[in-house]
Amino acid sequence: MKFFATAPNGLSELLKEELQALGAQSVKAQPRGVSFEGGLVDGYRACLWSRLANHVYLVLLESELDTQEDLYANVRSLDWARHMSEDHSFAISFTGKGMGIEHTHFGALKIKDAIVDYFRDTTGNRPAVDREYPDIQLHGHLNRNQFTLSLDLSGHSLHQRGYREGQQVKAPLKENVAAAILIRAGWPQLAEQGAALVDPMCGSGTFLIEAAMIASDTAPGLAKSHDMGFLSWLGHQRDVWDELVKDAQARELAGLAKIPPIYGSDAHGGAVKIARQALQQAGYADVIKVDILPVNQAKPMDDLQPGLVVTNPPYGERLGEEDEVKALYVQIGETLKRSFVGWQAAVLTCNKELGLYLGLKAKRDHAFFNGAMECKLFRFEVEEEFFRQPALKAGADLAAEVESSMADLAQTEGAQMFANRLRKNLKTLRKWADRNKVLAYRVYDADMPEYALAIDYYHTLEAGEWLVVNEYAPPKTVNAAKAKRRLYEAMAVLPEVFGIAAERVVYKMRQKQKGSSQYEKLEERKDYFTTIENNTKVRVNFTDYLDTGLFLDHRDVRALVAKLSKGKDLLNLFCYTATATAQAAVAGANNSLSVDMSKTYLYWAKHNFMTNDIDLRRHELLQEDVVAWLKNPPKMDPFDVIFLDPPSFSTSKRMEGVLDIQRDHVELIEQAGALLASGGTLVFSNNMQKFKLDKDALSAWQIEDITRKTLPEDFKRSPKIHQAWLLTKLD
């Protein structure tokens, strides 16, 4: 008989070794799984004992199709009475394509018609199709013109051992993948020697249970031996199966007495509760202990023989988790080095860079897939000779981390070259800033492409000097390790070049913004400081958001808006922290209305106003979706000056539809223009580098490009940082 066992992605070779050990013949690994030959007992044995397979199929038909119609004819020609009766229900799955068959439903329908017609012609009755609970499950696969039809012996996926039934576990590691990891990590050999196993972040307990099943010689299919797909098949040899099950039960009974110490812990009580339920259902509650314990407190019992530490920690797949997860990996590494010297360790991660934060040199690594996610299994010998410094936590305090852990980097050739460029920039910019009373300005903007940073200097009234460093995300073609080293070199020299404490150098990773990403919180320190721009006090925050509350490249645009607004009424749309309005009010604007959809930034704007003693009755703040508000504004007196500075693109949940400034700018300008007094001025700007103003569509306006006039001295190296125009309505 010919069989095919499907495997999780990437595990075909490991499954091949397992099936060979189970006695299968002519075993060949293929991309989707492993083919093998043998008697029916070999197919049964694979269903009962394979720890790695998903399904085991018995091949009923292999044929080469000349035409699409041959699919029906070949299936119809089988002696189906050997496999099922008209009283059986059946279901068909289908994969692949060829011979003009592009849809799996069509292929399955052809097979179904052939089987139904066979029974209708031979018995006068037809079997029923039951997709939920069929007696017989069949699978067809078509590769060009090569067709295979198989009986699904297992029926269900064999990773479903039975101990998770009734549980709702979020994104668990599949049981057969966990077993594969344990096998790769050498657990079967360690268990034979009586070595211990510890999972310090056990989650729902999958590693613990699979380790116990391996150590106790328990057949993974035993708990569901009564639920195999072949039990209703007419070719089923019950005595053969019953003998295999009886033997497996005896082996399990003998093996339970020799389970070595297995211990799990997790910081989350909910996960521990789920793990204990699974252990109870698997029959290991009395031999495996699970505690609520943070990873940095995990340690082996004093009398445990060194064995294997295995774990699958989080890997920061959600936005904003990366720094927190890196710190967790540092903790795992420190725990291993402190409490598990002499042990072996295996750590699975779907973000291989996180392995650097463990601070251990890996002995080997293996590619694994958890579902569709590509992962790495790092294997370690926890010995002092393999200890390394962990990668640094790339959070806001990166400069302080570099200073404390990698201060020598400041003396490298690359670091000194970078420092010299900074000194050159500062020599010019400091004179300009002092002369123009500028307290916040950009000193470096990726002048050297290999050091892809933007560095902004701030002088604050409360706490003196600060630096805000934004790293531009490197392209995928750049070696990640080299990019990280250059970043560390830059952070190492900044305190010395500027004479600023490392604790006042704030690091952020800047990627291309999408939607409302500028509004997303990074931290929650709530440390606000005051700087001065254009004779106006401005509140800034260096850590909590991607931006500080002050877009430095718009400094001269704000000054122009303030000048135009003296003695007049101002409407500030997409006002952000309303810094432009504050400066206009200080410059003598009569009244103003500032509109933005962010409650957070309007609260910030209010504090900007209060810091400057601005009358909130004359200078109002309004929380509205500007796009929607402009379509149906309330009745009000027209404004002498309108400042329109929209984002390039926004998909915020708080707004209707999507804002695309290239597509929507004409409509926005026209709608804003309806609120402009006769002879008034509209200042329009944005930061989209490839933006093109549609002058033809704005023929009713007099337009003056003021981009060059409003480009500050500190942004001359980045002339595309923004674009700006003055618009006045033609008579």
PDB file of C-alpha atoms in Angstrom, residues 219-427:
ATOM      1  CA  ALA A 219       1.453   7.454  21.540  1.00  0.00           C
ATOM      2  CA  PRO A 220       0.215  10.958  20.597  1.00  0.00           C
ATOM      3  CA  GLY A 221      -2.841   9.493  18.833  1.00  0.00           C
ATOM      4  CA  LEU A 222      -3.853   7.253  21.735  1.00  0.00           C
ATOM      5  CA  ALA A 223      -6.327   9.646  23.368  1.00  0.00           C
ATOM      6  CA  LYS A 224      -8.243   9.921  20.067  1.00  0.00           C
ATOM      7  CA  SER A 225      -7.817   6.310  18.945  1.00  0.00           C
ATOM      8  CA  HIS A 226     -11.620   5.978  18.992  1.00  0.00           C
ATOM      9  CA  ASP A 227     -11.994   8.902  16.581  1.00  0.00           C
ATOM     10  CA  MET A 228      -9.836   7.959  13.589  1.00  0.00           C
ATOM     11  CA  GLY A 229     -11.156   8.495  10.085  1.00  0.00           C
ATOM     12  CA  PHE A 230     -10.719   4.872   9.016  1.00  0.00           C
ATOM     13  CA  LEU A 231     -13.019   3.370  11.674  1.00  0.00           C
ATOM     14  CA  SER A 232     -16.041   3.462   9.315  1.00  0.00           C
ATOM     15  CA  TRP A 233     -14.029   2.416   6.253  1.00  0.00           C
ATOM     16  CA  LEU A 234     -14.989  -1.020   4.924  1.00  0.00           C
ATOM     17  CA  GLY A 235     -11.338  -1.921   4.483  1.00  0.00           C
ATOM     18  CA  HIS A 236     -10.626  -1.314   8.167  1.00  0.00           C
ATOM     19  CA  GLN A 237      -8.854  -4.211   9.919  1.00  0.00           C
ATOM     20  CA  ARG A 238     -10.157  -3.875  13.423  1.00  0.00           C
ATOM     21  CA  ASP A 239      -8.019  -6.594  14.963  1.00  0.00           C
ATOM     22  CA  VAL A 240      -4.832  -4.970  13.651  1.00  0.00           C
ATOM     23  CA  TRP A 241      -5.814  -1.581  15.042  1.00  0.00           C
ATOM     24  CA  ASP A 242      -6.967  -2.974  18.390  1.00  0.00           C
ATOM     25  CA  GLU A 243      -3.641  -4.756  18.824  1.00  0.00           C
ATOM     26  CA  LEU A 244      -1.712  -1.539  18.124  1.00  0.00           C
ATOM     27  CA  VAL A 245      -3.839   0.414  20.600  1.00  0.00           C
ATOM     28  CA  LYS A 246      -3.470  -2.293  23.260  1.00  0.00           C
ATOM     29  CA  ASP A 247       0.293  -2.249  22.842  1.00  0.00           C
ATOM     30  CA  ALA A 248       0.365   1.567  23.041  1.00  0.00           C
ATOM     31  CA  GLN A 249      -1.671   1.502  26.248  1.00  0.00           C
ATOM     32  CA  ALA A 250       0.771  -0.921  27.823  1.00  0.00           C
ATOM     33  CA  ARG A 251       3.751   1.199  26.778  1.00  0.00           C
ATOM     34  CA  GLU A 252       2.124   4.314  28.213  1.00  0.00           C
ATOM     35  CA  LEU A 253       1.419   2.584  31.527  1.00  0.00           C
ATOM     36  CA  ALA A 254       5.035   1.519  31.805  1.00  0.00           C
ATOM     37  CA  GLY A 255       6.330   4.883  30.666  1.00  0.00           C
ATOM     38  CA  LEU A 256       4.378   6.978  33.172  1.00  0.00           C
ATOM     39  CA  ALA A 257       6.581   5.607  35.931  1.00  0.00           C
ATOM     40  CA  LYS A 258       9.760   6.953  34.340  1.00  0.00           C
ATOM     41  CA  ILE A 259       8.805  10.556  33.492  1.00  0.00           C
ATOM     42  CA  PRO A 260      11.736  12.762  34.549  1.00  0.00           C
ATOM     43  CA  PRO A 261      11.119  16.062  36.350  1.00  0.00           C
ATOM     44  CA  ILE A 262       9.186  18.516  34.153  1.00  0.00           C
ATOM     45  CA  TYR A 263       8.407  21.973  35.460  1.00  0.00           C
ATOM     46  CA  GLY A 264       6.691  25.042  34.018  1.00  0.00           C
ATOM     47  CA  SER A 265       6.035  28.602  35.090  1.00  0.00           C
ATOM     48  CA  ASP A 266       4.549  31.757  33.637  1.00  0.00           C
ATOM     49  CA  ALA A 267       4.026  35.300  34.854  1.00  0.00           C
ATOM     50  CA  HIS A 268       0.373  35.306  33.763  1.00  0.00           C
ATOM     51  CA  GLY A 269      -2.095  33.592  36.039  1.00  0.00           C
ATOM     52  CA  GLY A 270      -4.581  33.075  33.214  1.00  0.00           C
ATOM     53  CA  ALA A 271      -2.021  31.142  31.158  1.00  0.00           C
ATOM     54  CA  VAL A 272      -1.121  28.983  34.155  1.00  0.00           C
ATOM     55  CA  LYS A 273      -4.807  28.184  34.713  1.00  0.00           C
ATOM     56  CA  ILE A 274      -5.147  27.032  31.090  1.00  0.00           C
ATOM     57  CA  ALA A 275      -1.930  25.006  31.356  1.00  0.00           C
ATOM     58  CA  ARG A 276      -3.182  23.233  34.469  1.00  0.00           C
ATOM     59  CA  GLN A 277      -6.480  22.383  32.754  1.00  0.00           C
ATOM     60  CA  ALA A 278      -4.587  20.924  29.789  1.00  0.00           C
ATOM     61  CA  LEU A 279      -2.321  18.921  32.115  1.00  0.00           C
ATOM     62  CA  GLN A 280      -5.411  17.547  33.856  1.00  0.00           C
ATOM     63  CA  GLN A 281      -6.968  16.487  30.537  1.00  0.00           C
ATOM     64  CA  ALA A 282      -3.691  14.946  29.379  1.00  0.00           C
ATOM     65  CA  GLY A 283      -3.309  12.988  32.630  1.00  0.00           C
ATOM     66  CA  TYR A 284      -0.120  14.710  33.852  1.00  0.00           C
ATOM     67  CA  ALA A 285      -1.493  16.996  36.569  1.00  0.00           C
ATOM     68  CA  ASP A 286       0.086  14.836  39.276  1.00  0.00           C
ATOM     69  CA  VAL A 287       3.569  14.716  37.753  1.00  0.00           C
ATOM     70  CA  ILE A 288       4.077  18.181  36.207  1.00  0.00           C
ATOM     71  CA  LYS A 289       4.062  21.282  38.392  1.00  0.00           C
ATOM     72  CA  VAL A 290       3.215  24.727  37.031  1.00  0.00           C
ATOM     73  CA  ASP A 291       3.647  27.941  39.026  1.00  0.00           C
ATOM     74  CA  ILE A 292       2.885  31.626  38.558  1.00  0.00           C
ATOM     75  CA  LEU A 293       6.354  33.145  38.375  1.00  0.00           C
ATOM     76  CA  PRO A 294       8.066  35.892  36.318  1.00  0.00           C
ATOM     77  CA  VAL A 295      10.809  34.634  34.020  1.00  0.00           C
ATOM     78  CA  ASN A 296      13.581  36.372  35.964  1.00  0.00           C
ATOM     79  CA  GLN A 297      12.710  34.272  39.029  1.00  0.00           C
ATOM     80  CA  ALA A 298      12.724  30.909  37.267  1.00  0.00           C
ATOM     81  CA  LYS A 299      15.294  28.427  38.555  1.00  0.00           C
ATOM     82  CA  PRO A 300      15.648  24.643  38.784  1.00  0.00           C
ATOM     83  CA  MET A 301      15.058  22.651  41.919  1.00  0.00           C
ATOM     84  CA  ASP A 302      18.318  21.993  43.794  1.00  0.00           C
ATOM     85  CA  ASP A 303      18.254  18.258  43.131  1.00  0.00           C
ATOM     86  CA  LEU A 304      17.407  18.411  39.419  1.00  0.00           C
ATOM     87  CA  GLN A 305      19.808  16.859  36.954  1.00  0.00           C
ATOM     88  CA  PRO A 306      20.662  19.509  34.342  1.00  0.00           C
ATOM     89  CA  GLY A 307      18.575  19.034  31.253  1.00  0.00           C
ATOM     90  CA  LEU A 308      16.698  21.266  28.817  1.00  0.00           C
ATOM     91  CA  VAL A 309      15.213  24.747  29.149  1.00  0.00           C
ATOM     92  CA  VAL A 310      12.767  25.237  26.299  1.00  0.00           C
ATOM     93  CA  THR A 311      10.456  28.172  25.701  1.00  0.00           C
ATOM     94  CA  ASN A 312       8.534  30.133  23.091  1.00  0.00           C
ATOM     95  CA  PRO A 313       8.497  33.735  24.354  1.00  0.00           C
ATOM     96  CA  PRO A 314       6.544  36.581  22.762  1.00  0.00           C
ATOM     97  CA  TYR A 315       8.218  38.169  19.751  1.00  0.00           C
ATOM     98  CA  GLY A 316       6.583  41.594  19.539  1.00  0.00           C
ATOM     99  CA  GLU A 317       4.294  41.014  16.574  1.00  0.00           C
ATOM    100  CA  ARG A 318       2.051  43.927  17.550  1.00  0.00           C
ATOM    101  CA  LEU A 319       3.000  47.576  17.116  1.00  0.00           C
ATOM    102  CA  GLY A 320       4.649  49.129  20.149  1.00  0.00           C
ATOM    103  CA  GLU A 321       5.711  45.859  21.799  1.00  0.00           C
ATOM    104  CA  GLU A 322       9.240  45.648  20.418  1.00  0.00           C
ATOM    105  CA  ASP A 323      11.134  47.432  23.193  1.00  0.00           C
ATOM    106  CA  GLU A 324       9.225  45.584  25.896  1.00  0.00           C
ATOM    107  CA  VAL A 325       9.912  42.228  24.253  1.00  0.00           C
ATOM    108  CA  LYS A 326      13.622  42.980  23.834  1.00  0.00           C
ATOM    109  CA  ALA A 327      13.840  43.628  27.573  1.00  0.00           C
ATOM    110  CA  LEU A 328      12.102  40.299  28.148  1.00  0.00           C
ATOM    111  CA  TYR A 329      14.687  38.457  26.042  1.00  0.00           C
ATOM    112  CA  VAL A 330      17.453  40.120  28.030  1.00  0.00           C
ATOM    113  CA  GLN A 331      15.748  38.798  31.182  1.00  0.00           C
ATOM    114  CA  ILE A 332      15.541  35.293  29.719  1.00  0.00           C
ATOM    115  CA  GLY A 333      19.243  35.361  28.862  1.00  0.00           C
ATOM    116  CA  GLU A 334      20.197  36.658  32.302  1.00  0.00           C
ATOM    117  CA  THR A 335      18.065  33.953  33.954  1.00  0.00           C
ATOM    118  CA  LEU A 336      19.756  31.235  31.899  1.00  0.00           C
ATOM    119  CA  LYS A 337      23.237  32.559  32.717  1.00  0.00           C
ATOM    120  CA  ARG A 338      22.429  32.986  36.397  1.00  0.00           C
ATOM    121  CA  SER A 339      20.465  29.821  37.219  1.00  0.00           C
ATOM    122  CA  PHE A 340      20.894  27.234  34.445  1.00  0.00           C
ATOM    123  CA  VAL A 341      24.624  26.906  33.833  1.00  0.00           C
ATOM    124  CA  GLY A 342      25.333  23.378  32.579  1.00  0.00           C
ATOM    125  CA  TRP A 343      21.896  23.052  30.978  1.00  0.00           C
ATOM    126  CA  GLN A 344      20.931  23.093  27.332  1.00  0.00           C
ATOM    127  CA  ALA A 345      18.437  25.687  26.119  1.00  0.00           C
ATOM    128  CA  ALA A 346      16.140  26.014  23.110  1.00  0.00           C
ATOM    129  CA  VAL A 347      14.336  29.284  22.365  1.00  0.00           C
ATOM    130  CA  LEU A 348      11.849  29.680  19.520  1.00  0.00           C
ATOM    131  CA  THR A 349      11.281  33.150  18.105  1.00  0.00           C
ATOM    132  CA  CYS A 350       9.599  34.494  15.001  1.00  0.00           C
ATOM    133  CA  ASN A 351      11.878  37.549  15.144  1.00  0.00           C
ATOM    134  CA  LYS A 352      15.405  36.182  14.852  1.00  0.00           C
ATOM    135  CA  GLU A 353      16.996  39.510  15.853  1.00  0.00           C
ATOM    136  CA  LEU A 354      15.587  38.984  19.325  1.00  0.00           C
ATOM    137  CA  GLY A 355      18.020  36.098  19.757  1.00  0.00           C
ATOM    138  CA  LEU A 356      20.797  38.699  20.053  1.00  0.00           C
ATOM    139  CA  TYR A 357      19.212  40.018  23.239  1.00  0.00           C
ATOM    140  CA  LEU A 358      19.672  36.689  25.011  1.00  0.00           C
ATOM    141  CA  GLY A 359      23.402  37.332  25.343  1.00  0.00           C
ATOM    142  CA  LEU A 360      24.357  33.751  24.453  1.00  0.00           C
ATOM    143  CA  LYS A 361      26.154  32.388  21.403  1.00  0.00           C
ATOM    144  CA  ALA A 362      23.894  29.836  19.719  1.00  0.00           C
ATOM    145  CA  LYS A 363      25.249  26.349  19.149  1.00  0.00           C
ATOM    146  CA  ARG A 364      22.828  25.774  16.286  1.00  0.00           C
ATOM    147  CA  ASP A 365      19.687  27.257  14.834  1.00  0.00           C
ATOM    148  CA  HIS A 366      16.889  25.626  12.865  1.00  0.00           C
ATOM    149  CA  ALA A 367      14.196  27.085  10.628  1.00  0.00           C
ATOM    150  CA  PHE A 368      10.654  26.403  11.828  1.00  0.00           C
ATOM    151  CA  PHE A 369       7.194  27.561  10.868  1.00  0.00           C
ATOM    152  CA  ASN A 370       4.433  28.250  13.352  1.00  0.00           C
ATOM    153  CA  GLY A 371       1.515  28.304  10.942  1.00  0.00           C
ATOM    154  CA  ALA A 372       2.556  30.734   8.210  1.00  0.00           C
ATOM    155  CA  MET A 373       5.072  32.522  10.409  1.00  0.00           C
ATOM    156  CA  GLU A 374       8.731  31.776   9.741  1.00  0.00           C
ATOM    157  CA  CYS A 375      10.585  31.237  13.003  1.00  0.00           C
ATOM    158  CA  LYS A 376      14.019  30.311  14.281  1.00  0.00           C
ATOM    159  CA  LEU A 377      14.838  27.779  16.965  1.00  0.00           C
ATOM    160  CA  PHE A 378      18.059  28.813  18.699  1.00  0.00           C
ATOM    161  CA  ARG A 379      19.867  26.098  20.646  1.00  0.00           C
ATOM    162  CA  PHE A 380      22.386  26.950  23.333  1.00  0.00           C
ATOM    163  CA  GLU A 381      24.790  25.297  25.689  1.00  0.00           C
ATOM    164  CA  VAL A 382      24.525  27.430  28.808  1.00  0.00           C
ATOM    165  CA  GLU A 383      28.225  27.605  29.580  1.00  0.00           C
ATOM    166  CA  GLU A 384      30.256  30.667  30.482  1.00  0.00           C
ATOM    167  CA  GLU A 385      32.402  30.396  27.366  1.00  0.00           C
ATOM    168  CA  PHE A 386      29.294  31.139  25.268  1.00  0.00           C
ATOM    169  CA  PHE A 387      28.094  34.158  27.285  1.00  0.00           C
ATOM    170  CA  ARG A 388      27.860  37.407  25.340  1.00  0.00           C
ATOM    171  CA  GLN A 389      26.717  40.954  25.995  1.00  0.00           C
ATOM    172  CA  PRO A 390      23.049  41.233  25.017  1.00  0.00           C
ATOM    173  CA  ALA A 391      21.961  43.636  22.341  1.00  0.00           C
ATOM    174  CA  LEU A 392      20.838  46.921  23.826  1.00  0.00           C
ATOM    175  CA  LYS A 393      17.255  47.907  24.406  1.00  0.00           C
ATOM    176  CA  ALA A 394      16.624  50.388  21.593  1.00  0.00           C
ATOM    177  CA  GLY A 395      14.258  52.610  23.591  1.00  0.00           C
ATOM    178  CA  ALA A 396      14.273  56.328  24.286  1.00  0.00           C
ATOM    179  CA  ASP A 397      17.226  55.883  26.679  1.00  0.00           C
ATOM    180  CA  LEU A 398      19.475  54.206  24.110  1.00  0.00           C
ATOM    181  CA  ALA A 399      22.280  56.761  24.526  1.00  0.00           C
ATOM    182  CA  ALA A 400      22.448  56.036  28.255  1.00  0.00           C
ATOM    183  CA  GLU A 401      22.446  52.293  27.513  1.00  0.00           C
ATOM    184  CA  VAL A 402      25.335  52.713  25.068  1.00  0.00           C
ATOM    185  CA  GLU A 403      27.242  54.868  27.531  1.00  0.00           C
ATOM    186  CA  SER A 404      26.928  52.266  30.281  1.00  0.00           C
ATOM    187  CA  SER A 405      27.522  49.156  28.158  1.00  0.00           C
ATOM    188  CA  MET A 406      29.474  50.105  25.029  1.00  0.00           C
ATOM    189  CA  ALA A 407      31.283  53.375  25.783  1.00  0.00           C
ATOM    190  CA  ASP A 408      34.355  52.258  23.797  1.00  0.00           C
ATOM    191  CA  LEU A 409      32.382  52.646  20.575  1.00  0.00           C
ATOM    192  CA  ALA A 410      32.926  56.403  20.819  1.00  0.00           C
ATOM    193  CA  GLN A 411      36.564  55.874  19.812  1.00  0.00           C
ATOM    194  CA  THR A 412      35.972  53.900  16.615  1.00  0.00           C
ATOM    195  CA  GLU A 413      36.909  55.396  13.267  1.00  0.00           C
ATOM    196  CA  GLY A 414      33.273  55.591  12.162  1.00  0.00           C
ATOM    197  CA  ALA A 415      32.161  57.269  15.396  1.00  0.00           C
ATOM    198  CA  GLN A 416      34.888  59.916  15.151  1.00  0.00           C
ATOM    199  CA  MET A 417      34.050  60.579  11.499  1.00  0.00           C
ATOM    200  CA  PHE A 418      30.415  61.101  12.492  1.00  0.00           C
ATOM    201  CA  ALA A 419      31.436  63.341  15.400  1.00  0.00           C
ATOM    202  CA  ASN A 420      33.523  65.529  13.092  1.00  0.00           C
ATOM    203  CA  ARG A 421      30.539  66.054  10.786  1.00  0.00           C
ATOM    204  CA  LEU A 422      28.417  67.113  13.754  1.00  0.00           C
ATOM    205  CA  ARG A 423      31.056  69.601  14.919  1.00  0.00           C
ATOM    206  CA  LYS A 424      31.229  71.065  11.414  1.00  0.00           C
ATOM    207  CA  ASN A 425      27.437  71.528  11.316  1.00  0.00           C
ATOM    208  CA  LEU A 426      27.345  73.032  14.806  1.00  0.00           C
ATOM    209  CA  LYS A 427      30.029  75.584  14.042  1.00  0.00           C
TER     210      LYS A 427
END
